[in-house]
Coordinates of C-alpha atoms in Angstrom, one line a residue:
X283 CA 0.8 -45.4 20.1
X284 CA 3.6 -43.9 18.4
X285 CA 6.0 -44.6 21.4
X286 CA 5.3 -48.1 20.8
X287 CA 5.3 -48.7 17.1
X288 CA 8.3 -47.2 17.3
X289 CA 9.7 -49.8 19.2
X290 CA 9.9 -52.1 16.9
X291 CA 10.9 -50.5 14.2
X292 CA 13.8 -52.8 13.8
X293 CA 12.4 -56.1 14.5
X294 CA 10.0 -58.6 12.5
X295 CA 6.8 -59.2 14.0
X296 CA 4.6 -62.5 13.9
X297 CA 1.4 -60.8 13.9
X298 CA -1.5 -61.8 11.8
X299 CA -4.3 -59.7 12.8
X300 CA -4.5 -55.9 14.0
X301 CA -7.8 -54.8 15.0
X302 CA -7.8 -51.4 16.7
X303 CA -11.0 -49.8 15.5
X304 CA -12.8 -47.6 17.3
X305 CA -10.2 -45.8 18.6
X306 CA -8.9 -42.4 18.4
X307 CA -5.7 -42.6 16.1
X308 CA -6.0 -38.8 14.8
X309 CA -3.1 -37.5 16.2
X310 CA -0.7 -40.8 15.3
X311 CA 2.2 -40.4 12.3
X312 CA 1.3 -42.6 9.3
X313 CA 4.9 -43.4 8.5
X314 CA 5.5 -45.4 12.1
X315 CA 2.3 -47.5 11.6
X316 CA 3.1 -48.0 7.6
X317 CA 6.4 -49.4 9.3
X318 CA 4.3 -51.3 11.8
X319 CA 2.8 -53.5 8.8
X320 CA 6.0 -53.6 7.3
X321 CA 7.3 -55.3 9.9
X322 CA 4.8 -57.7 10.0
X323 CA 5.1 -59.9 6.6
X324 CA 2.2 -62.4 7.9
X325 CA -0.5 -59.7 8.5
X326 CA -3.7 -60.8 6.6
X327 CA -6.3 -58.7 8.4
X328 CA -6.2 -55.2 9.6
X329 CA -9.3 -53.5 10.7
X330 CA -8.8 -49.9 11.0
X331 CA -12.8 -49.0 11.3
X332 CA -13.8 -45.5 13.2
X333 CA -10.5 -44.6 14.0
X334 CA -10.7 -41.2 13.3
X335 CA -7.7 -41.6 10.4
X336 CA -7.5 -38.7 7.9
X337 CA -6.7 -39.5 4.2
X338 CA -3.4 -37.8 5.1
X339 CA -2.4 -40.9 7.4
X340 CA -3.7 -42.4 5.2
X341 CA -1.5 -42.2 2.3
X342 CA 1.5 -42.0 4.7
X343 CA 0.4 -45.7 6.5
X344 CA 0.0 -46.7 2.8
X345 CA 3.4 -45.6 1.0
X346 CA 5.4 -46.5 3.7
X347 CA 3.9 -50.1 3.7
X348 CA 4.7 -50.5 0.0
X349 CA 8.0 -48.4 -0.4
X350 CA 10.1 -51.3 -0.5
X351 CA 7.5 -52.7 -3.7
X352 CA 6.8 -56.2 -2.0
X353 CA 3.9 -57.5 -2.5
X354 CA 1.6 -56.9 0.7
X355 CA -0.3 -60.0 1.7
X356 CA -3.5 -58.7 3.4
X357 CA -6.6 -60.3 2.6
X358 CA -9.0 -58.2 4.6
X359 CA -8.4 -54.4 4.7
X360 CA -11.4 -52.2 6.7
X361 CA -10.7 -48.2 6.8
X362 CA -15.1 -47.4 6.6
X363 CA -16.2 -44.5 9.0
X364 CA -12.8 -42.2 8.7
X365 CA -12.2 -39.4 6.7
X366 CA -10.8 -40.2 3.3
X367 CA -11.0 -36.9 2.0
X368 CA -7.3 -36.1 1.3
X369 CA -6.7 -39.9 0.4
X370 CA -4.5 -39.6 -3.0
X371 CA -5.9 -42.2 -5.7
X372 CA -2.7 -42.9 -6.9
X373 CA -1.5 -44.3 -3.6
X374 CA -4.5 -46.5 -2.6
X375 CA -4.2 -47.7 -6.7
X376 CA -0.5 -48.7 -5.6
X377 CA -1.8 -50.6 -3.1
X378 CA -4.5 -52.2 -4.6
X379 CA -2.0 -53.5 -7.1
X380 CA 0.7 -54.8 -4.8
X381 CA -2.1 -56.7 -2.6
X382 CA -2.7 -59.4 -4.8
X383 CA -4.4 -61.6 -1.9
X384 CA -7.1 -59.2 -1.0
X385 CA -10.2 -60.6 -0.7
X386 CA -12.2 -57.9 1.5
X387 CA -11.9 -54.0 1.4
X388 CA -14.3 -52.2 3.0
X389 CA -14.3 -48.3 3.0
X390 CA -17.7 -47.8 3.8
X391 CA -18.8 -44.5 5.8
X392 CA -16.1 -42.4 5.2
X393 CA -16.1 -38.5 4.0

């Protein structure tokens, strides 16, 4: 997965929606699927559910997504049934306040 996020690293993607739960993402680098969503301004849902994603990636997906301080247009954000231990408050807060459009977070499950 890391081969092909990055990829596109350099182009704008058209994507909408990015389901991949239920897959085992422990191993990927947060920072080349932060760039992923990055690089896809019309994202509105991303369902991330029993990936096996530590609060590590986490934080790396979510500060890479926001560094350039845009506002991030997802409406429906699902992370539930990963371990959100080592999540840092301060960077799911930033992201709570630059997603002004989400309507559905679910985090249920998680450690």
């Amino acid at each position: 997965m890391n081969t092909i996020i990055g990829v596109y690293e350099k182009d704008e993607l058209e994507l909408q929606e990015l389901e991949i739960s239920n897959n085992d993402f422990s191993g990927i680098d947060g920072t080349l699927l932060g760039t992923l969503l990055s690089k896809s301004p019309k994202l509105h849902t991303l369902l991330l559910h029993n990936c096996r994603l530590s609060g590590q990636v986490m934080n790396e997906m979510i500060t890479k997504y926001t560094k350039d301080e845009l506002a991030v247009g997802l409406q429906v954000f699902q992370i539930g049934n990963n371990n959100m231990s080592g999540i840092d408050g301060t960077v799911l807060g930033t992201f709570l306040r630059m997603s002004p459009k989400l309507l559905k977070l679910h985090i249920n499950d998680c450690k």
